PDB file of C-alpha atoms in Angstrom:
ATOM      1  CA  UNK F   1     131.564  41.894 113.849  1.00 43.00           C
ATOM      2  CA  UNK F   2     129.403  39.653 111.607  1.00 51.00           C
ATOM      3  CA  UNK F   3     131.233  37.516 109.074  1.00 51.00           C
ATOM      4  CA  UNK F   4     131.889  39.514 105.914  1.00 63.00           C
ATOM      5  CA  UNK F   5     131.039  42.889 107.496  1.00 79.00           C
ATOM      6  CA  UNK F   6     133.234  45.829 106.524  1.00 86.00           C
ATOM      7  CA  UNK F   7     133.836  48.699 108.924  1.00 92.00           C
ATOM      8  CA  UNK F   8     135.042  52.120 107.716  1.00 96.00           C
ATOM      9  CA  UNK F   9     138.314  53.318 109.174  1.00 97.00           C
ATOM     10  CA  UNK F  10     137.235  56.910 108.475  1.00 98.00           C
ATOM     11  CA  UNK F  11     135.221  59.197 106.208  1.00 98.00           C
ATOM     12  CA  UNK F  12     136.992  61.218 103.537  1.00 98.00           C
ATOM     13  CA  UNK F  13     136.410  64.979 103.409  1.00 98.00           C
ATOM     14  CA  UNK F  14     136.678  66.307  99.825  1.00 98.00           C
ATOM     15  CA  UNK F  15     135.572  69.400  97.831  1.00 97.00           C
ATOM     16  CA  UNK F  16     132.908  67.350  96.029  1.00 96.00           C
ATOM     17  CA  UNK F  17     129.485  67.349  97.682  1.00 92.00           C
ATOM     18  CA  UNK F  18     127.789  66.207  94.466  1.00 90.00           C
ATOM     19  CA  UNK F  19     128.781  63.584  91.887  1.00 89.00           C
ATOM     20  CA  UNK F  20     128.562  66.034  88.982  1.00 89.00           C
ATOM     21  CA  UNK F  21     132.017  67.467  88.417  1.00 90.00           C
ATOM     22  CA  UNK F  22     134.034  64.792  90.185  1.00 93.00           C
ATOM     23  CA  UNK F  23     137.039  63.837  88.019  1.00 91.00           C
ATOM     24  CA  UNK F  24     136.335  60.487  86.387  1.00 86.00           C
ATOM     25  CA  UNK F  25     139.688  59.089  87.521  1.00 89.00           C
ATOM     26  CA  UNK F  26     142.107  59.954  90.332  1.00 92.00           C
ATOM     27  CA  UNK F  27     145.072  62.294  89.742  1.00 92.00           C
ATOM     28  CA  UNK F  28     143.278  64.280  86.990  1.00 92.00           C
ATOM     29  CA  UNK F  29     142.795  67.187  89.409  1.00 95.00           C
ATOM     30  CA  UNK F  30     145.926  67.385  91.604  1.00 96.00           C
ATOM     31  CA  UNK F  31     144.484  70.294  93.633  1.00 97.00           C
ATOM     32  CA  UNK F  32     141.482  68.183  94.693  1.00 97.00           C
ATOM     33  CA  UNK F  33     142.500  67.501  98.279  1.00 98.00           C
ATOM     34  CA  UNK F  34     141.009  64.898 100.571  1.00 98.00           C
ATOM     35  CA  UNK F  35     141.445  64.617 104.316  1.00 98.00           C
ATOM     36  CA  UNK F  36     140.870  61.434 106.245  1.00 98.00           C
ATOM     37  CA  UNK F  37     140.708  61.400 110.035  1.00 98.00           C
ATOM     38  CA  UNK F  38     140.955  57.808 111.224  1.00 98.00           C
ATOM     39  CA  UNK F  39     138.288  56.559 113.599  1.00 97.00           C
ATOM     40  CA  UNK F  40     138.930  54.717 116.837  1.00 96.00           C
ATOM     41  CA  UNK F  41     140.543  52.251 117.348  1.00 96.00           C
ATOM     42  CA  UNK F  42     142.484  52.863 114.112  1.00 97.00           C
ATOM     43  CA  UNK F  43     143.588  56.408 115.025  1.00 97.00           C
ATOM     44  CA  UNK F  44     146.901  55.360 116.568  1.00 97.00           C
ATOM     45  CA  UNK F  45     150.217  56.726 115.345  1.00 97.00           C
ATOM     46  CA  UNK F  46     151.715  53.244 115.148  1.00 97.00           C
ATOM     47  CA  UNK F  47     149.034  52.262 112.607  1.00 98.00           C
ATOM     48  CA  UNK F  48     150.631  54.613 110.041  1.00 98.00           C
ATOM     49  CA  UNK F  49     154.257  54.134 111.097  1.00 98.00           C
ATOM     50  CA  UNK F  50     156.389  53.953 107.930  1.00 98.00           C
ATOM     51  CA  UNK F  51     153.604  55.179 105.629  1.00 98.00           C
ATOM     52  CA  UNK F  52     155.421  58.490 105.083  1.00 97.00           C
ATOM     53  CA  UNK F  53     158.028  56.589 103.052  1.00 98.00           C
ATOM     54  CA  UNK F  54     155.464  56.148 100.258  1.00 98.00           C
ATOM     55  CA  UNK F  55     154.374  58.923  97.885  1.00 98.00           C
ATOM     56  CA  UNK F  56     151.071  57.326  96.801  1.00 98.00           C
ATOM     57  CA  UNK F  57     148.526  55.014  98.403  1.00 98.00           C
ATOM     58  CA  UNK F  58     145.500  52.994  97.378  1.00 98.00           C
ATOM     59  CA  UNK F  59     142.220  53.857  99.073  1.00 98.00           C
ATOM     60  CA  UNK F  60     139.637  51.081  99.287  1.00 97.00           C
ATOM     61  CA  UNK F  61     136.221  52.667  99.731  1.00 96.00           C
ATOM     62  CA  UNK F  62     132.456  52.263  99.430  1.00 94.00           C
ATOM     63  CA  UNK F  63     130.295  53.890  96.746  1.00 92.00           C
ATOM     64  CA  UNK F  64     127.901  54.868  99.511  1.00 89.00           C
ATOM     65  CA  UNK F  65     125.380  56.693  97.328  1.00 84.00           C
ATOM     66  CA  UNK F  66     124.892  53.789  94.912  1.00 79.00           C
ATOM     67  CA  UNK F  67     124.860  50.886  97.367  1.00 69.00           C
ATOM     68  CA  UNK F  68     122.207  48.341  96.416  1.00 73.00           C
ATOM     69  CA  UNK F  69     121.918  49.656  92.838  1.00 84.00           C
ATOM     70  CA  UNK F  70     123.750  47.759  90.139  1.00 88.00           C
ATOM     71  CA  UNK F  71     123.446  46.979  86.456  1.00 89.00           C
ATOM     72  CA  UNK F  72     125.056  44.202  84.372  1.00 93.00           C
ATOM     73  CA  UNK F  73     125.924  46.777  81.687  1.00 94.00           C
ATOM     74  CA  UNK F  74     126.880  50.454  81.892  1.00 90.00           C
ATOM     75  CA  UNK F  75     127.573  53.341  79.510  1.00 89.00           C
ATOM     76  CA  UNK F  76     131.119  54.649  80.015  1.00 86.00           C
ATOM     77  CA  UNK F  77     131.574  58.376  79.266  1.00 80.00           C
ATOM     78  CA  UNK F  78     134.673  57.503  77.214  1.00 80.00           C
ATOM     79  CA  UNK F  79     132.406  55.709  74.714  1.00 83.00           C
ATOM     80  CA  UNK F  80     130.133  58.715  74.291  1.00 76.00           C
ATOM     81  CA  UNK F  81     127.545  57.617  76.822  1.00 75.00           C
ATOM     82  CA  UNK F  82     125.711  55.462  74.249  1.00 79.00           C
ATOM     83  CA  UNK F  83     127.676  52.234  73.890  1.00 88.00           C
ATOM     84  CA  UNK F  84     127.308  49.666  76.660  1.00 93.00           C
ATOM     85  CA  UNK F  85     129.943  47.424  78.197  1.00 94.00           C
ATOM     86  CA  UNK F  86     129.741  44.933  81.041  1.00 95.00           C
ATOM     87  CA  UNK F  87     129.956  46.397  84.519  1.00 94.00           C
ATOM     88  CA  UNK F  88     133.108  44.353  85.159  1.00 94.00           C
ATOM     89  CA  UNK F  89     134.757  46.010  82.141  1.00 92.00           C
ATOM     90  CA  UNK F  90     134.201  49.424  83.722  1.00 91.00           C
ATOM     91  CA  UNK F  91     134.826  51.446  86.855  1.00 89.00           C
ATOM     92  CA  UNK F  92     131.164  52.346  87.220  1.00 89.00           C
ATOM     93  CA  UNK F  93     129.895  52.823  90.800  1.00 90.00           C
ATOM     94  CA  UNK F  94     126.818  50.705  89.993  1.00 90.00           C
ATOM     95  CA  UNK F  95     128.351  47.391  91.031  1.00 91.00           C
ATOM     96  CA  UNK F  96     127.059  44.209  92.715  1.00 90.00           C
ATOM     97  CA  UNK F  97     129.217  45.134  95.712  1.00 90.00           C
ATOM     98  CA  UNK F  98     129.792  48.909  95.932  1.00 90.00           C
ATOM     99  CA  UNK F  99     133.560  48.672  96.383  1.00 93.00           C
ATOM    100  CA  UNK F 100     135.971  51.146  94.844  1.00 95.00           C
ATOM    101  CA  UNK F 101     139.727  51.598  94.589  1.00 96.00           C
ATOM    102  CA  UNK F 102     141.477  54.927  94.069  1.00 97.00           C
ATOM    103  CA  UNK F 103     145.169  55.793  93.740  1.00 97.00           C
ATOM    104  CA  UNK F 104     145.950  59.118  95.437  1.00 98.00           C
ATOM    105  CA  UNK F 105     149.036  61.084  96.392  1.00 98.00           C
ATOM    106  CA  UNK F 106     149.907  61.086 100.085  1.00 98.00           C
ATOM    107  CA  UNK F 107     150.698  64.696 101.007  1.00 98.00           C
ATOM    108  CA  UNK F 108     150.791  64.737 104.801  1.00 98.00           C
ATOM    109  CA  UNK F 109     150.422  62.634 107.937  1.00 98.00           C
ATOM    110  CA  UNK F 110     149.497  64.406 111.171  1.00 98.00           C
ATOM    111  CA  UNK F 111     149.577  62.306 114.355  1.00 98.00           C
ATOM    112  CA  UNK F 112     149.412  65.109 116.921  1.00 96.00           C
ATOM    113  CA  UNK F 113     145.757  64.386 117.724  1.00 95.00           C
ATOM    114  CA  UNK F 114     144.828  60.943 116.458  1.00 97.00           C
ATOM    115  CA  UNK F 115     145.682  60.417 112.765  1.00 98.00           C
ATOM    116  CA  UNK F 116     144.838  62.875 109.993  1.00 98.00           C
ATOM    117  CA  UNK F 117     145.933  62.031 106.434  1.00 98.00           C
ATOM    118  CA  UNK F 118     145.913  64.494 103.539  1.00 98.00           C
ATOM    119  CA  UNK F 119     145.737  63.270  99.935  1.00 98.00           C
ATOM    120  CA  UNK F 120     146.012  64.963  96.542  1.00 98.00           C
ATOM    121  CA  UNK F 121     144.245  64.124  93.298  1.00 97.00           C
ATOM    122  CA  UNK F 122     141.134  62.633  94.910  1.00 98.00           C
ATOM    123  CA  UNK F 123     138.113  61.648  92.812  1.00 96.00           C
ATOM    124  CA  UNK F 124     135.674  60.812  95.608  1.00 97.00           C
ATOM    125  CA  UNK F 125     132.557  62.314  97.146  1.00 96.00           C
ATOM    126  CA  UNK F 126     132.698  64.184 100.405  1.00 97.00           C
ATOM    127  CA  UNK F 127     131.859  61.722 103.172  1.00 96.00           C
ATOM    128  CA  UNK F 128     133.042  58.611 101.310  1.00 96.00           C
ATOM    129  CA  UNK F 129     133.586  55.711 103.752  1.00 96.00           C
ATOM    130  CA  UNK F 130     137.185  54.502 103.476  1.00 98.00           C
ATOM    131  CA  UNK F 131     137.734  50.832 104.284  1.00 97.00           C
ATOM    132  CA  UNK F 132     141.490  50.478 103.956  1.00 98.00           C
ATOM    133  CA  UNK F 133     144.768  52.145 102.959  1.00 98.00           C
ATOM    134  CA  UNK F 134     147.586  50.328 101.197  1.00 98.00           C
ATOM    135  CA  UNK F 135     150.890  51.724  99.908  1.00 98.00           C
ATOM    136  CA  UNK F 136     151.385  51.912  96.141  1.00 98.00           C
ATOM    137  CA  UNK F 137     154.443  49.913  95.014  1.00 97.00           C
ATOM    138  CA  UNK F 138     155.532  51.023  91.511  1.00 95.00           C
ATOM    139  CA  UNK F 139     157.619  48.018  90.463  1.00 94.00           C
ATOM    140  CA  UNK F 140     154.726  45.684  91.236  1.00 93.00           C
ATOM    141  CA  UNK F 141     151.740  47.771  90.185  1.00 93.00           C
ATOM    142  CA  UNK F 142     152.964  49.903  87.277  1.00 91.00           C
ATOM    143  CA  UNK F 143     152.695  48.174  83.911  1.00 89.00           C
ATOM    144  CA  UNK F 144     153.314  50.750  81.139  1.00 88.00           C
ATOM    145  CA  UNK F 145     152.812  48.140  78.393  1.00 89.00           C
ATOM    146  CA  UNK F 146     149.454  46.947  79.710  1.00 89.00           C
ATOM    147  CA  UNK F 147     146.399  47.263  77.441  1.00 89.00           C
ATOM    148  CA  UNK F 148     143.813  49.792  78.612  1.00 86.00           C
ATOM    149  CA  UNK F 149     140.836  48.872  76.430  1.00 88.00           C
ATOM    150  CA  UNK F 150     138.606  51.813  75.546  1.00 84.00           C
ATOM    151  CA  UNK F 151     140.425  54.197  77.929  1.00 83.00           C
ATOM    152  CA  UNK F 152     143.780  54.391  76.162  1.00 76.00           C
ATOM    153  CA  UNK F 153     145.386  57.763  76.857  1.00 76.00           C
ATOM    154  CA  UNK F 154     144.251  60.684  79.026  1.00 77.00           C
ATOM    155  CA  UNK F 155     141.027  62.542  78.207  1.00 77.00           C
ATOM    156  CA  UNK F 156     141.068  65.662  76.052  1.00 81.00           C
ATOM    157  CA  UNK F 157     141.350  68.939  77.957  1.00 90.00           C
ATOM    158  CA  UNK F 158     139.117  71.999  77.612  1.00 93.00           C
ATOM    159  CA  UNK F 159     140.560  75.509  77.976  1.00 96.00           C
ATOM    160  CA  UNK F 160     138.936  77.295  80.916  1.00 97.00           C
ATOM    161  CA  UNK F 161     138.088  81.023  80.993  1.00 97.00           C
ATOM    162  CA  UNK F 162     136.495  83.269  83.629  1.00 97.00           C
ATOM    163  CA  UNK F 163     134.133  86.168  83.066  1.00 97.00           C
ATOM    164  CA  UNK F 164     134.957  89.469  84.782  1.00 98.00           C
ATOM    165  CA  UNK F 165     132.243  88.745  87.366  1.00 97.00           C
ATOM    166  CA  UNK F 166     133.647  85.275  88.070  1.00 97.00           C
ATOM    167  CA  UNK F 167     137.185  86.655  88.459  1.00 97.00           C
ATOM    168  CA  UNK F 168     135.945  89.194  90.994  1.00 97.00           C
ATOM    169  CA  UNK F 169     134.068  86.507  92.939  1.00 97.00           C
ATOM    170  CA  UNK F 170     137.086  84.206  92.732  1.00 96.00           C
ATOM    171  CA  UNK F 171     139.161  86.921  94.390  1.00 96.00           C
ATOM    172  CA  UNK F 172     136.548  87.283  97.143  1.00 95.00           C
ATOM    173  CA  UNK F 173     136.752  83.573  98.014  1.00 96.00           C
ATOM    174  CA  UNK F 174     140.526  83.202  97.588  1.00 92.00           C
ATOM    175  CA  UNK F 175     141.253  83.926 101.265  1.00 93.00           C
ATOM    176  CA  UNK F 176     139.236  80.859 102.266  1.00 94.00           C
ATOM    177  CA  UNK F 177     140.002  78.607  99.290  1.00 95.00           C
ATOM    178  CA  UNK F 178     143.430  79.707  97.949  1.00 95.00           C
ATOM    179  CA  UNK F 179     143.643  76.848  95.423  1.00 95.00           C
ATOM    180  CA  UNK F 180     140.124  77.377  94.074  1.00 96.00           C
ATOM    181  CA  UNK F 181     141.213  78.726  90.670  1.00 97.00           C
ATOM    182  CA  UNK F 182     143.571  75.815  90.038  1.00 97.00           C
ATOM    183  CA  UNK F 183     141.003  73.260  91.208  1.00 97.00           C
ATOM    184  CA  UNK F 184     138.266  74.792  89.060  1.00 96.00           C
ATOM    185  CA  UNK F 185     140.470  74.725  85.972  1.00 97.00           C
ATOM    186  CA  UNK F 186     141.448  71.106  86.586  1.00 96.00           C
ATOM    187  CA  UNK F 187     137.849  69.989  87.121  1.00 96.00           C
ATOM    188  CA  UNK F 188     136.294  71.851  84.194  1.00 96.00           C
ATOM    189  CA  UNK F 189     139.138  70.952  81.824  1.00 95.00           C
ATOM    190  CA  UNK F 190     137.875  67.353  82.063  1.00 90.00           C
ATOM    191  CA  UNK F 191     134.468  68.474  80.694  1.00 90.00           C
ATOM    192  CA  UNK F 192     132.145  66.964  83.316  1.00 89.00           C
ATOM    193  CA  UNK F 193     129.073  67.364  81.103  1.00 87.00           C
ATOM    194  CA  UNK F 194     127.206  64.240  79.910  1.00 79.00           C
ATOM    195  CA  UNK F 195     128.725  62.933  76.690  1.00 71.00           C
ATOM    196  CA  UNK F 196     125.621  63.856  74.690  1.00 71.00           C
ATOM    197  CA  UNK F 197     125.493  67.485  75.921  1.00 74.00           C
ATOM    198  CA  UNK F 198     126.238  70.031  73.204  1.00 75.00           C
ATOM    199  CA  UNK F 199     123.967  73.025  73.887  1.00 80.00           C
ATOM    200  CA  UNK F 200     126.254  76.103  74.028  1.00 78.00           C
ATOM    201  CA  UNK F 201     123.507  78.147  75.722  1.00 83.00           C
ATOM    202  CA  UNK F 202     122.923  75.781  78.608  1.00 90.00           C
ATOM    203  CA  UNK F 203     124.285  76.865  81.965  1.00 94.00           C
ATOM    204  CA  UNK F 204     125.555  74.184  84.330  1.00 94.00           C
ATOM    205  CA  UNK F 205     125.846  74.216  88.103  1.00 94.00           C
ATOM    206  CA  UNK F 206     128.751  72.644  89.957  1.00 93.00           C
ATOM    207  CA  UNK F 207     129.351  72.366  93.712  1.00 95.00           C
ATOM    208  CA  UNK F 208     132.891  72.761  95.079  1.00 95.00           C
ATOM    209  CA  UNK F 209     133.415  73.117  98.826  1.00 95.00           C
ATOM    210  CA  UNK F 210     130.603  75.454  99.963  1.00 95.00           C
ATOM    211  CA  UNK F 211     130.389  77.200  96.595  1.00 96.00           C
ATOM    212  CA  UNK F 212     128.046  77.041  93.624  1.00 97.00           C
ATOM    213  CA  UNK F 213     129.833  77.421  90.291  1.00 97.00           C
ATOM    214  CA  UNK F 214     127.827  78.448  87.220  1.00 97.00           C
ATOM    215  CA  UNK F 215     129.473  77.779  83.855  1.00 96.00           C
ATOM    216  CA  UNK F 216     128.875  77.110  80.170  1.00 94.00           C
ATOM    217  CA  UNK F 217     130.749  75.340  77.411  1.00 93.00           C
ATOM    218  CA  UNK F 218     131.011  77.338  74.170  1.00 88.00           C
ATOM    219  CA  UNK F 219     133.322  76.742  71.193  1.00 86.00           C
ATOM    220  CA  UNK F 220     135.053  73.946  73.089  1.00 88.00           C
ATOM    221  CA  UNK F 221     135.886  76.268  75.990  1.00 93.00           C
ATOM    222  CA  UNK F 222     134.564  76.094  79.543  1.00 95.00           C
ATOM    223  CA  UNK F 223     133.535  79.566  80.735  1.00 96.00           C
ATOM    224  CA  UNK F 224     132.999  80.204  84.444  1.00 97.00           C
ATOM    225  CA  UNK F 225     130.261  82.810  84.867  1.00 97.00           C
ATOM    226  CA  UNK F 226     129.719  83.058  88.618  1.00 97.00           C
ATOM    227  CA  UNK F 227     131.033  81.735  91.934  1.00 97.00           C
ATOM    228  CA  UNK F 228     128.663  82.156  94.888  1.00 96.00           C
ATOM    229  CA  UNK F 229     128.000  80.597  98.274  1.00 95.00           C
ATOM    230  CA  UNK F 230     125.799  77.544  97.826  1.00 91.00           C
ATOM    231  CA  UNK F 231     122.450  77.295  99.528  1.00 84.00           C
ATOM    232  CA  UNK F 232     122.342  74.659 102.246  1.00 70.00           C
ATOM    233  CA  UNK F 233     120.058  72.156 100.523  1.00 53.00           C
ATOM    234  CA  UNK F 234     121.036  69.140 102.579  1.00 48.00           C
ATOM    235  CA  UNK F 235     122.882  67.396  99.757  1.00 45.00           C
ATOM    236  CA  UNK F 236     125.834  66.574 101.978  1.00 41.00           C
TER     237      UNK F 236
END
């Protein structure tokens, strides 16, 4: 392996095939599950021995869709999408080296056929290359008194409603995606729209799993209007 080269240990499978709608931080959507099957030669049970003693882990990963694109300043959504800060004062994916770090809940470890890990609260694209896994150690890494700059406190939450049509379609897909309603509410409550968007008549499209979600935001409420199978447009 060339000096400095990084090799993925696996590729994360998540509900998010498009960046629009991904929670802007981990743990904001607990029902967003990610599954990571380790590649050879890392898919050995001894490689994860003792990991089940930890409730949360850090995932080191690559922003694979923004590799090679960076900017010295970015516009964080928390600042309304207009004010700029330095890239190193943000968690933007547009970085000199497209490296990311995400804290997720470890839900299951299956070593019956290689190694399959299941995580909760993921905020990553489907197919994200994972470079490493490290256990989260609260007494070292939790600092409640630390300053958080312009991201003090959790984001505001939108109420989420479903039209009669959307409720019927939700029921139709529940056998395949039983946690779909909870995941949809968690994702839309974060208001994934651009910070400058305020047109109550505009309909938005959101991809979750193999589904296309159509929704609007009116009177500070997210309203799901339809849930249909997505066309295979090659975005994965």
